[in-house]
Amino acid sequence: MNSSFLFLFLAFLTSLFSSIKSQSPRIQGILLNCGATTPTEAFGGLTWLPDFAFISTGTPRNVSLPGLLPVLSTLRSFPGAVRRRRKFCYTIPVFRGSRYLVRTTYYYGGINGASDPPVFDQIIDGTFWTVVNTSADYASGAASTYEGVFLAKGTKMRVCLAGNDYTDSDPFINTLEMIILDESVYNATDFTKSALGLVMRSKFGYDGPVIRYPDDRFDRFWMPFVGTGQLARNTNNIFWFLVFELASCKYFDSALTSDGDNLMEMQWPPFSLQAPATMFSLYFADTSNGSSRIFDVFINDYTFYRNLEVTSSGVSVFATNWELSGVTGISLVSESVPPPIISAGEVFGIIDLGGITATRDVITLLSLKNSIVNLPLDWEGDPCSPQQYSWSGVSCSNGSQIRVISLNLTNMGLSGSLPPSIGNLTALTDLSFAHNNISGNIPDLRRLRRLERLHLQSNHINGSIPLSLGNLTNLHELPEDDILLNLFRQQHNQKDKELAKKDHTTCGTTVLSGSWQLQLTLAVIKFLVRYTNTLHEKKRVDSTELSEAEAALRDWSLETSLFILLFESKLSATNVLQHIPKDALREVKPIATGESIWGKVGEKAVLSSNMSQWRLRGINLRVAIETSSFEFHPTYQVLSLAEEADL
């Protein structure tokens, strides 16, 4: 063991009151009876609220078994979590900077129809907490509880359940408790960097029922542990300890000690530890009327503390970050009478905090939730963390600052409109809402300078094409479709018949009249904004032919090449060139008549009879005037294969 990671703290408690409080203060926090419809009173008069005000998904269920406690007779289950690795979250209002005891309770009751309970994950905000496996407890007829201590970093804390690959049954939960702890409780832990997950909490030398509220004003569970030592009971000289918030003498009215021997040994916890790092706390108080006791404390033969003096005032020794695994043995060694004594103990696993999504991105996605209808149900909790449970359609970066880099909500049956705030997702490289029912305008996206792909096709978007698209130097995918054609028509007052979509079954192709103007307009928006109107007002073409092979390659690159083949007797390269300023032309290169352009395009060869080529500020345009053997109007092809030609 590396002793440099062991920090021992000795806390001596002094008597602050001459009498013992008979009743603890009321718990501060929120207690939820999941799946219930009305408040429930249980456990020393505590009031449990129904949970529907704190979660918007899940299915309330009743457990119909005789003799169940009221808070175990209802639960909330979450169908579909396993199949899609979804997470479902309770959103609890909290006080920023406060320390919270978070406890969840599970009693299966066979509500999913399977004999064995499901196994699933627990998450707090962006931190993976633990795997919930209640099988052993349920087999013995008991409920399972999981407890941790977490710091509230904001005004809301999200407690989530998530499906994993262990079982195919739905997660569920019976109760959720969020209790505020005093700053003096577990104050040796830096909760800005880690959290605590309870492994075991025991009252030694005691074989009665679990001690909790009102004897513990934070409703911590103290489990009985008799062990093999001699049982010692004496409450006459036990004081109420404020510093450790041990709100009742019942913590120290029993203890384990040796039977007159100077050595006391015990295995505790009574199972192997799995956590790589732990907080290990031991509590001592002398329950006799005699003098103080002095002894050494060893954990697995390692010196935990030497010459520990124990009186009726009480003392605690704890290590905040100790690497323990396997069986843990505690040895107390005294060189004189009376023999050693031990009263209680706690073991916590150290939970490394996960990252959280940048606040600006969270705010933007929440505004999107208010604008878009039918978003995935798992849009709860942190959008990016834990990584395996990011929101559906959301991909994020790694590192110290977690940003949303992709928003792909294609074909999800969404409706509503895109909020202007979507332009605040400045780390986005991919934005796709294709094949939904989104309406309204395209927002100003000028701040999305990293955007590479923008897919908005097959929606009901209206308005105009934002000129801000021309400032996105990394944008190289912007599929054309009826939406963009309609935007182009509205923007430039084109007639419906000029931009009508036609199907030509004779050659199995789809014809989009005028789409070359859209492509050229979008190119000019980027490089020659002031010449847009001049170009689109000139001669138009009548039809566009896109083969099936080409239809799959309709993404075009503003950064590299845009190839346009024009078949229109009234439009020549000269007509187009005269409306482009000379300083935009890098090269004009005639191509010989009859020269083959890249061989086959689709399933037929394309030969030019008259062609000119020019380079327009990095965009390569190839214009050809050809004759067609088809019966309908001459056609042109839009190509986006930059690798096909080195222009």
XYZ file of C-alpha atoms in Angstrom:
647
model
C 0.000 0.000 0.000
C 1.212 3.455 -0.887
C 1.124 5.386 2.370
C 1.375 8.734 0.558
C -2.263 8.353 -0.404
C -3.359 7.717 3.141
C -4.587 10.688 5.099
C -5.495 10.104 8.704
C -7.568 12.527 10.638
C -8.211 12.338 14.346
C -11.281 14.122 15.623
C -11.845 14.440 19.357
C -15.375 15.232 20.422
C -16.204 17.165 23.521
C -19.380 17.128 25.520
C -21.694 19.912 24.352
C -24.893 18.998 26.094
C -25.609 17.511 29.499
C -28.783 15.880 28.295
C -29.611 13.906 25.212
C -32.051 15.190 22.619
C -35.053 12.944 22.412
C -36.167 14.039 18.954
C -34.128 14.891 15.859
C -34.877 17.971 13.744
C -37.001 17.456 10.659
C -35.194 16.198 7.593
C -34.292 18.853 5.040
C -34.726 17.595 1.512
C -37.147 15.708 -0.717
C -38.477 12.175 -0.229
C -40.248 10.652 -3.247
C -42.570 7.658 -3.286
C -42.181 6.671 -6.927
C -45.345 5.763 -8.796
C -47.611 7.015 -6.000
C -50.454 9.470 -6.583
C -50.818 10.888 -3.059
C -48.407 11.700 -0.190
C -47.456 8.828 2.109
C -46.365 8.972 5.758
C -43.859 6.410 7.007
C -40.691 5.882 9.071
C -41.116 8.086 12.115
C -43.590 10.502 10.591
C -41.635 11.340 7.423
C -43.780 12.477 4.493
C -43.101 10.966 1.079
C -44.331 12.876 -1.960
C -45.594 11.370 -5.223
C -42.947 11.646 -7.939
C -44.907 12.817 -10.999
C -43.864 16.466 -10.532
C -40.187 15.529 -10.864
C -40.196 13.287 -13.947
C -42.058 13.349 -17.257
C -41.681 9.740 -18.389
C -42.001 6.211 -17.071
C -45.016 4.123 -16.081
C -46.437 4.045 -12.503
C -46.985 0.478 -11.296
C -48.404 -1.192 -8.182
C -46.791 -4.136 -6.405
C -49.576 -6.348 -5.086
C -47.901 -8.354 -2.356
C -49.198 -8.636 1.232
C -47.344 -6.955 4.062
C -45.330 -4.494 1.982
C -44.433 -1.109 3.391
C -46.470 1.645 1.689
C -43.404 3.124 -0.025
C -42.554 -0.278 -1.545
C -46.045 -1.011 -2.875
C -45.669 1.440 -5.778
C -42.884 2.015 -8.281
C -42.117 3.618 -11.617
C -40.776 1.517 -14.493
C -39.118 2.684 -17.703
C -39.941 0.602 -20.786
C -37.527 0.721 -23.706
C -34.450 1.728 -21.732
C -32.547 -1.481 -22.411
C -33.162 -1.716 -26.151
C -31.796 1.745 -26.836
C -29.534 2.259 -23.806
C -31.698 5.177 -22.796
C -31.546 7.046 -19.517
C -34.525 8.449 -17.658
C -34.017 11.166 -15.084
C -35.631 12.740 -12.067
C -34.938 16.473 -11.932
C -34.718 17.605 -8.308
C -34.398 21.256 -7.192
C -31.364 21.638 -4.926
C -29.324 24.322 -3.206
C -26.131 25.055 -5.099
C -23.062 24.123 -3.053
C -24.964 21.902 -0.615
C -23.985 18.326 0.123
C -26.727 15.756 -0.448
C -27.258 12.222 0.738
C -28.907 10.496 -2.238
C -30.599 7.162 -1.607
C -32.582 4.974 -3.989
C -34.639 1.942 -2.967
C -35.719 -0.985 -5.132
C -38.178 -3.812 -4.578
C -38.982 -5.649 -7.792
C -42.206 -7.494 -6.997
C -42.199 -9.262 -10.373
C -43.699 -6.274 -12.187
C -41.910 -7.065 -15.474
C -43.186 -10.630 -15.585
C -39.722 -12.156 -15.221
C -38.610 -14.127 -12.188
C -35.348 -12.210 -11.824
C -35.145 -8.435 -11.343
C -33.555 -6.307 -14.068
C -29.996 -5.048 -13.763
C -29.417 -1.430 -14.767
C -27.265 1.642 -14.145
C -27.587 4.657 -11.850
C -26.321 8.084 -12.932
C -26.103 11.408 -11.093
C -25.908 14.317 -13.554
C -22.946 13.332 -15.759
C -21.444 10.837 -13.294
C -21.858 7.079 -13.501
C -22.754 6.024 -9.964
C -23.210 2.253 -9.853
C -24.869 -0.821 -11.333
C -28.159 -1.696 -9.632
C -28.453 -5.441 -9.083
C -31.189 -6.386 -6.628
C -31.303 -10.120 -7.416
C -29.792 -11.395 -4.151
C -31.893 -9.132 -1.922
C -35.082 -9.893 -3.840
C -34.456 -13.631 -3.585
C -34.352 -13.248 0.207
C -37.492 -11.084 0.248
C -35.658 -7.823 0.979
C -35.509 -4.439 -0.698
C -32.208 -3.012 -1.963
C -30.907 0.445 -1.148
C -28.088 2.432 -2.726
C -26.697 5.508 -1.001
C -24.214 8.160 -2.043
C -23.092 11.663 -1.109
C -22.941 14.238 -3.904
C -22.356 17.978 -4.169
C -24.994 20.116 -5.869
C -23.128 22.124 -8.501
C -26.219 23.897 -9.764
C -29.812 24.511 -8.780
C -30.970 21.132 -10.094
C -29.644 17.618 -9.642
C -30.638 14.826 -12.000
C -30.876 11.257 -10.763
C -31.109 8.867 -13.707
C -31.725 5.191 -14.375
C -30.396 3.697 -17.588
C -30.585 0.386 -19.385
C -27.456 -1.695 -19.880
C -26.547 -5.010 -21.502
C -26.908 -7.242 -18.442
C -30.648 -7.929 -18.806
C -33.449 -7.136 -21.228
C -35.987 -6.069 -18.598
C -37.117 -2.533 -17.768
C -35.443 -0.482 -15.003
C -37.629 0.592 -12.089
C -37.452 2.524 -8.809
C -39.546 2.569 -5.617
C -38.174 5.532 -3.648
C -35.751 8.410 -4.105
C -34.419 10.426 -1.156
C -32.439 13.675 -1.423
C -31.368 14.823 2.061
C -29.232 17.875 2.810
C -26.209 17.161 5.000
C -24.469 19.666 7.234
C -21.080 20.936 6.088
C -19.449 19.140 9.027
C -20.525 15.726 7.718
C -17.866 13.914 5.647
C -16.022 17.228 5.342
C -12.646 15.619 4.632
C -13.746 14.729 1.076
C -13.296 17.182 -1.799
C -16.734 16.862 -3.365
C -15.778 19.116 -6.273
C -13.639 16.230 -7.564
C -15.349 13.092 -6.288
C -18.438 11.693 -4.605
C -18.970 8.931 -2.051
C -20.852 5.683 -2.605
C -21.795 3.833 0.570
C -20.374 0.327 0.890
C -21.404 -0.375 4.497
C -22.390 1.450 7.668
C -22.542 -0.577 10.883
C -23.284 -0.176 14.567
C -21.022 -2.668 16.332
C -22.148 -4.874 19.190
C -25.801 -4.399 18.266
C -28.283 -6.987 17.000
C -31.523 -4.997 16.855
C -33.391 -3.366 13.950
C -31.782 -0.860 11.619
C -31.214 2.511 13.288
C -32.383 5.480 11.201
C -34.518 8.613 11.629
C -35.329 9.979 14.176
C -32.233 8.564 15.889
C -30.189 9.799 12.927
C -31.434 13.195 11.811
C -30.120 12.609 8.274
C -31.911 9.251 8.118
C -28.693 7.329 7.582
C -29.088 3.564 7.989
C -26.923 1.987 10.696
C -26.942 -1.780 10.252
C -26.474 -4.166 13.206
C -23.128 -5.963 13.423
C -22.323 -8.320 16.292
C -19.136 -9.953 15.085
C -17.176 -12.186 17.419
C -16.189 -9.713 20.154
C -17.744 -9.349 23.583
C -20.910 -7.270 23.683
C -20.675 -4.160 25.890
C -23.629 -1.881 26.707
C -23.699 1.190 28.936
C -25.519 4.452 28.197
C -24.787 6.244 31.484
C -21.774 8.198 30.320
C -22.483 8.658 26.595
C -22.857 12.221 25.334
C -24.592 13.623 22.256
C -21.912 14.326 19.651
C -22.533 17.390 17.540
C -19.371 17.440 15.437
C -20.086 14.115 13.746
C -23.826 14.697 13.807
C -24.396 11.472 15.700
C -27.719 12.722 16.924
C -28.450 10.036 19.457
C -26.625 8.070 22.109
C -27.817 4.919 20.372
C -24.736 5.028 18.176
C -22.520 4.352 21.162
C -24.760 2.492 23.568
C -23.139 -0.686 22.292
C -19.666 -1.675 21.189
C -17.415 -4.615 20.475
C -14.505 -5.345 22.762
C -12.239 -8.273 23.526
C -12.963 -10.635 26.357
C -10.282 -9.300 28.677
C -7.619 -9.764 26.032
C -5.349 -6.960 24.825
C -5.975 -7.962 21.201
C -9.292 -7.704 19.375
C -9.619 -8.824 15.748
C -12.593 -8.669 13.396
C -13.370 -8.866 9.687
C -15.336 -5.846 8.613
C -17.001 -5.323 6.245
C -17.981 -9.015 6.249
C -17.404 -9.256 2.478
C -14.642 -8.460 0.000
C -14.236 -4.827 -1.009
C -14.362 -4.054 -4.723
C -13.844 -0.288 -4.776
C -10.345 0.791 -5.904
C -10.353 3.661 -3.403
C -12.296 4.075 -0.203
C -13.058 6.397 2.656
C -12.715 4.254 5.774
C -14.086 5.616 9.074
C -14.084 4.004 12.517
C -15.872 5.423 15.573
C -14.909 4.738 19.183
C -16.418 5.577 22.596
C -15.725 4.108 26.028
C -19.045 2.888 27.399
C -17.659 1.995 30.835
C -17.247 4.187 33.893
C -13.556 3.499 34.057
C -10.593 5.389 32.754
C -9.821 6.035 29.110
C -8.485 3.320 26.855
C -5.324 3.630 24.750
C -4.602 1.223 21.905
C -3.292 0.935 18.342
C -5.496 0.431 15.282
C -4.373 -1.722 12.345
C -6.122 -2.359 9.014
C -4.828 -5.432 7.163
C -1.656 -5.271 9.281
C -1.112 -1.648 8.220
C -0.878 0.914 10.998
C -4.073 2.951 10.871
C -3.470 4.920 14.084
C -1.164 4.520 17.105
C -1.882 5.364 20.730
C -5.516 6.167 20.124
C -7.069 7.453 23.351
C -10.765 6.664 23.676
C -13.026 8.224 26.311
C -16.760 8.711 26.674
C -16.420 11.895 24.603
C -15.850 9.757 21.516
C -13.256 9.759 18.780
C -13.165 8.964 15.074
C -10.260 7.902 12.873
C -10.666 7.922 9.112
C -8.725 7.756 5.855
C -10.112 9.763 2.960
C -8.537 7.998 -0.017
C -7.309 4.572 0.890
C -6.796 1.763 -1.598
C -8.423 -1.324 -0.118
C -9.605 -4.484 -1.839
C -10.568 -7.982 -0.835
C -11.104 -9.046 2.767
C -10.492 -6.307 5.331
C -9.290 -7.160 8.812
C -9.355 -4.731 11.758
C -6.983 -5.300 14.684
C -7.042 -3.323 17.933
C -3.992 -3.823 20.171
C -3.730 -2.512 23.737
C -0.724 -2.751 26.042
C -2.776 -2.376 29.203
C -6.263 -2.803 30.596
C -9.025 -2.046 29.850
C -9.020 -3.813 26.483
C -9.719 -2.079 23.134
C -13.254 -1.163 22.097
C -14.962 -0.119 18.841
C -18.450 1.327 18.380
C -19.279 1.905 14.693
C -17.838 2.118 11.206
C -18.493 3.432 7.691
C -16.924 2.498 4.366
C -17.496 4.497 1.177
C -16.191 3.935 -2.315
C -14.685 6.994 -4.008
C -16.625 7.902 -7.171
C -14.744 9.942 -9.749
C -16.980 12.683 -11.087
C -17.829 12.590 -14.769
C -17.672 15.636 -16.980
C -20.661 17.821 -17.694
C -21.699 19.434 -20.946
C -20.794 23.088 -21.490
C -23.532 25.270 -20.024
C -24.126 27.192 -23.254
C -24.801 23.946 -25.119
C -27.152 22.681 -22.412
C -29.144 25.925 -22.513
C -29.365 25.723 -26.303
C -30.586 22.124 -26.289
C -33.183 22.982 -23.653
C -34.465 25.783 -25.891
C -34.611 23.243 -28.711
C -36.767 21.028 -26.474
C -39.198 23.914 -26.133
C -39.346 24.462 -29.913
C -39.398 20.901 -31.266
C -42.188 18.392 -30.653
C -41.639 14.634 -30.281
C -37.973 14.678 -29.324
C -36.605 11.371 -27.948
C -37.712 10.526 -24.411
C -34.136 10.175 -23.215
C -33.442 13.894 -23.602
C -33.071 14.122 -19.833
C -30.073 14.630 -17.582
C -26.738 15.697 -19.019
C -26.758 15.713 -22.859
C -23.260 14.236 -23.230
C -22.321 12.407 -20.043
C -21.778 9.642 -19.282
C -20.593 9.161 -22.848
C -22.426 5.874 -23.398
C -25.655 7.570 -22.334
C -25.571 10.772 -24.375
C -28.933 11.919 -25.690
C -30.270 10.215 -28.805
C -28.962 12.049 -31.859
C -26.350 13.978 -29.853
C -22.597 13.385 -30.185
C -20.040 15.220 -28.082
C -16.351 15.977 -27.793
C -14.044 14.639 -25.110
C -11.670 16.580 -22.909
C -11.911 19.142 -20.159
C -14.675 21.057 -21.946
C -17.422 18.838 -23.339
C -19.184 20.351 -26.360
C -21.957 19.142 -28.652
C -20.359 18.429 -32.049
C -23.181 16.628 -33.856
C -26.947 16.946 -33.807
C -28.423 14.248 -36.033
C -32.188 13.947 -35.643
C -32.957 12.604 -39.099
C -36.303 10.864 -39.675
C -37.576 11.060 -36.082
C -41.064 12.408 -36.759
C -40.237 15.824 -35.316
C -42.304 18.959 -35.772
C -41.972 22.559 -34.671
C -39.322 25.070 -35.697
C -35.594 25.563 -35.261
C -34.929 28.212 -32.579
C -32.474 31.048 -33.323
C -30.388 29.846 -30.363
C -29.268 26.796 -32.342
C -26.621 29.122 -33.738
C -24.994 29.042 -30.281
C -23.835 25.436 -30.716
C -20.538 26.759 -31.992
C -18.727 23.399 -31.886
C -21.161 21.719 -34.293
C -19.751 19.960 -37.336
C -22.956 18.133 -38.267
C -26.512 19.487 -38.151
C -29.253 17.274 -39.557
C -33.028 17.494 -39.225
C -33.728 15.802 -42.574
C -36.998 13.934 -43.238
C -39.097 15.467 -40.452
C -41.926 18.005 -40.330
C -39.898 21.031 -39.280
C -41.334 24.372 -40.383
C -40.297 28.010 -40.151
C -37.120 29.736 -41.290
C -33.541 28.525 -41.394
C -31.912 30.340 -38.434
C -28.793 32.452 -38.729
C -25.942 29.946 -38.573
C -23.029 32.302 -39.134
C -21.429 31.386 -35.777
C -21.221 27.688 -36.681
C -17.825 28.103 -38.319
C -16.946 24.427 -37.832
C -20.099 23.173 -39.552
C -19.327 20.635 -42.278
C -22.726 19.084 -42.977
C -26.146 20.744 -43.032
C -29.086 18.466 -43.849
C -32.532 20.065 -43.744
C -34.121 18.336 -46.728
C -37.631 16.852 -46.663
C -39.189 19.295 -44.178
C -41.560 22.250 -44.476
C -39.021 25.016 -44.087
C -39.826 28.351 -45.698
C -38.310 31.801 -45.864
C -35.050 32.542 -47.657
C -31.615 30.985 -47.913
C -29.509 32.814 -45.294
C -26.542 34.577 -46.832
C -24.688 33.569 -43.654
C -24.202 30.136 -45.222
C -21.627 31.792 -47.438
C -19.414 32.449 -44.403
C -19.175 28.791 -43.389
C -15.841 27.875 -44.943
C -15.935 24.259 -43.705
C -19.409 23.480 -45.052
C -19.211 20.815 -47.740
C -22.522 18.939 -47.527
C -25.780 20.717 -48.299
C -28.114 18.362 -50.167
C -30.533 19.935 -52.637
C -34.197 18.997 -52.628
C -37.634 20.512 -53.013
C -37.192 22.608 -49.871
C -34.126 24.412 -51.121
C -35.677 24.717 -54.566
C -38.762 26.271 -53.008
C -36.585 28.637 -51.002
C -34.793 29.532 -54.202
C -38.110 30.086 -55.995
C -39.422 32.312 -53.214
C -36.168 34.192 -52.992
C -35.955 34.909 -56.725
C -39.644 34.980 -57.703
C -39.468 31.963 -59.984
C -42.723 30.529 -61.276
C -43.893 27.160 -60.004
C -43.919 25.645 -63.465
C -40.289 26.611 -64.030
C -39.159 24.668 -60.969
C -41.659 21.815 -61.056
C -40.500 18.331 -60.260
C -40.960 15.887 -63.145
C -40.516 12.128 -63.400
C -39.274 10.611 -66.665
C -40.043 6.916 -66.505
C -38.473 6.313 -69.895
C -34.989 6.542 -68.455
C -35.729 5.960 -64.764
C -34.506 9.376 -63.678
C -35.896 12.279 -61.710
C -35.804 15.682 -63.342
C -35.529 18.872 -61.306
C -35.814 21.891 -63.533
C -33.629 24.818 -62.606
C -31.546 23.158 -59.899
C -28.328 24.300 -61.533
C -29.348 27.832 -60.621
C -29.717 26.774 -56.994
C -26.272 25.193 -57.002
C -24.721 28.177 -58.683
C -26.552 30.585 -56.393
C -25.304 28.802 -53.285
C -21.780 28.830 -54.662
C -21.995 32.519 -55.395
C -23.442 33.192 -51.927
C -20.146 32.018 -50.541
C -17.745 33.655 -52.963
C -19.592 36.391 -54.848
C -22.560 37.483 -52.779
C -23.069 40.748 -54.665
C -23.423 38.972 -58.024
C -26.190 36.553 -57.019
C -29.033 38.453 -58.650
C -27.084 39.092 -61.842
C -26.477 35.392 -62.391
C -29.859 33.955 -61.520
C -31.758 36.461 -63.670
C -30.101 35.218 -66.857
C -31.094 32.323 -69.050
C -32.424 29.254 -67.328
C -32.365 25.595 -68.290
C -35.491 23.535 -68.669
C -34.641 20.293 -66.930
C -32.101 18.362 -64.920
C -31.326 14.688 -65.170
C -29.856 12.819 -62.218
C -29.102 9.130 -62.629
C -29.569 6.795 -59.659
C -25.818 6.592 -59.219
C -25.528 10.365 -59.211
C -28.508 10.792 -56.889
C -26.523 9.094 -54.146
C -23.754 11.658 -54.604
C -25.778 14.859 -54.516
C -23.802 16.374 -51.656
C -21.653 19.160 -52.996
C -18.527 20.831 -51.737
C -18.191 24.570 -51.451
C -14.633 24.010 -50.316
C -13.441 21.896 -53.245
C -15.405 21.534 -56.474
C -18.833 22.113 -57.963
C -19.201 20.660 -61.457
C -22.098 21.734 -63.622
C -22.849 20.429 -67.126
C -25.326 22.643 -68.928
C -27.353 21.617 -71.985
C -29.062 24.729 -73.243
C -28.624 26.297 -76.642
C -29.459 29.757 -75.360
C -26.845 29.726 -72.631
C -23.167 29.596 -73.482
C -20.084 29.812 -71.346
C -19.585 33.348 -72.611
C -23.037 34.387 -71.383
C -22.230 33.166 -67.888
C -18.677 34.436 -67.852
C -19.625 37.974 -68.710
C -21.564 38.238 -65.453
C -18.653 37.078 -63.312
C -16.009 39.706 -62.474
C -12.626 39.137 -64.043
C -10.870 39.167 -60.678
C -12.878 36.069 -59.747
C -11.531 34.093 -62.696
C -8.268 32.310 -62.173
C -8.228 30.387 -65.406
C -10.260 29.988 -68.599
C -9.307 26.863 -70.487
C -11.029 25.713 -73.703
C -11.632 22.003 -74.060
C -11.472 20.379 -77.489
C -14.670 19.403 -79.228
C -15.566 15.762 -78.733
C -13.308 15.311 -75.728
C -14.581 12.802 -73.214
C -15.295 14.132 -69.759
C -14.414 11.316 -67.212
C -15.905 8.512 -69.325
C -19.187 7.102 -68.019
C -21.471 9.115 -65.790
C -24.138 6.821 -64.458
C -24.652 4.282 -67.246
C -23.867 6.413 -70.324
C -20.875 8.209 -71.762
C -20.916 11.988 -71.791
C -19.175 13.706 -74.697
C -18.855 17.421 -75.141
C -19.263 19.262 -78.415
C -18.308 22.644 -77.058
C -16.935 23.246 -73.581
C -15.231 25.915 -71.541
C -13.873 25.544 -68.038
C -13.022 28.115 -65.429
C -12.063 28.264 -61.805
C -14.140 30.562 -59.604
C -12.281 31.372 -56.360
C -11.673 27.725 -55.553
C -14.938 26.416 -57.006
C -14.403 24.547 -60.263
C -17.198 25.058 -62.796
C -17.323 23.112 -66.045
C -19.854 24.288 -68.614
C -20.759 22.253 -71.706
C -23.205 22.735 -74.554
C -24.271 19.351 -75.868
C -26.934 17.709 -77.930
C -29.099 14.968 -76.511
C -30.522 11.851 -78.100
C -33.474 11.795 -75.716
C -36.907 12.805 -76.908
C -37.541 15.296 -74.136
C -35.685 18.506 -73.416
C -31.875 18.537 -73.482
C -30.500 17.779 -70.049
C -27.557 18.614 -67.840
C -25.906 16.796 -64.958
C -24.790 18.079 -61.548
C -21.618 16.323 -60.413
C -19.879 16.562 -57.055
C -16.951 14.184 -57.386
C -13.951 16.399 -56.800
C -11.630 13.429 -57.063
C -12.776 12.710 -60.631
C -10.822 15.584 -62.139
C -7.808 17.587 -61.134
C -8.773 21.038 -62.263
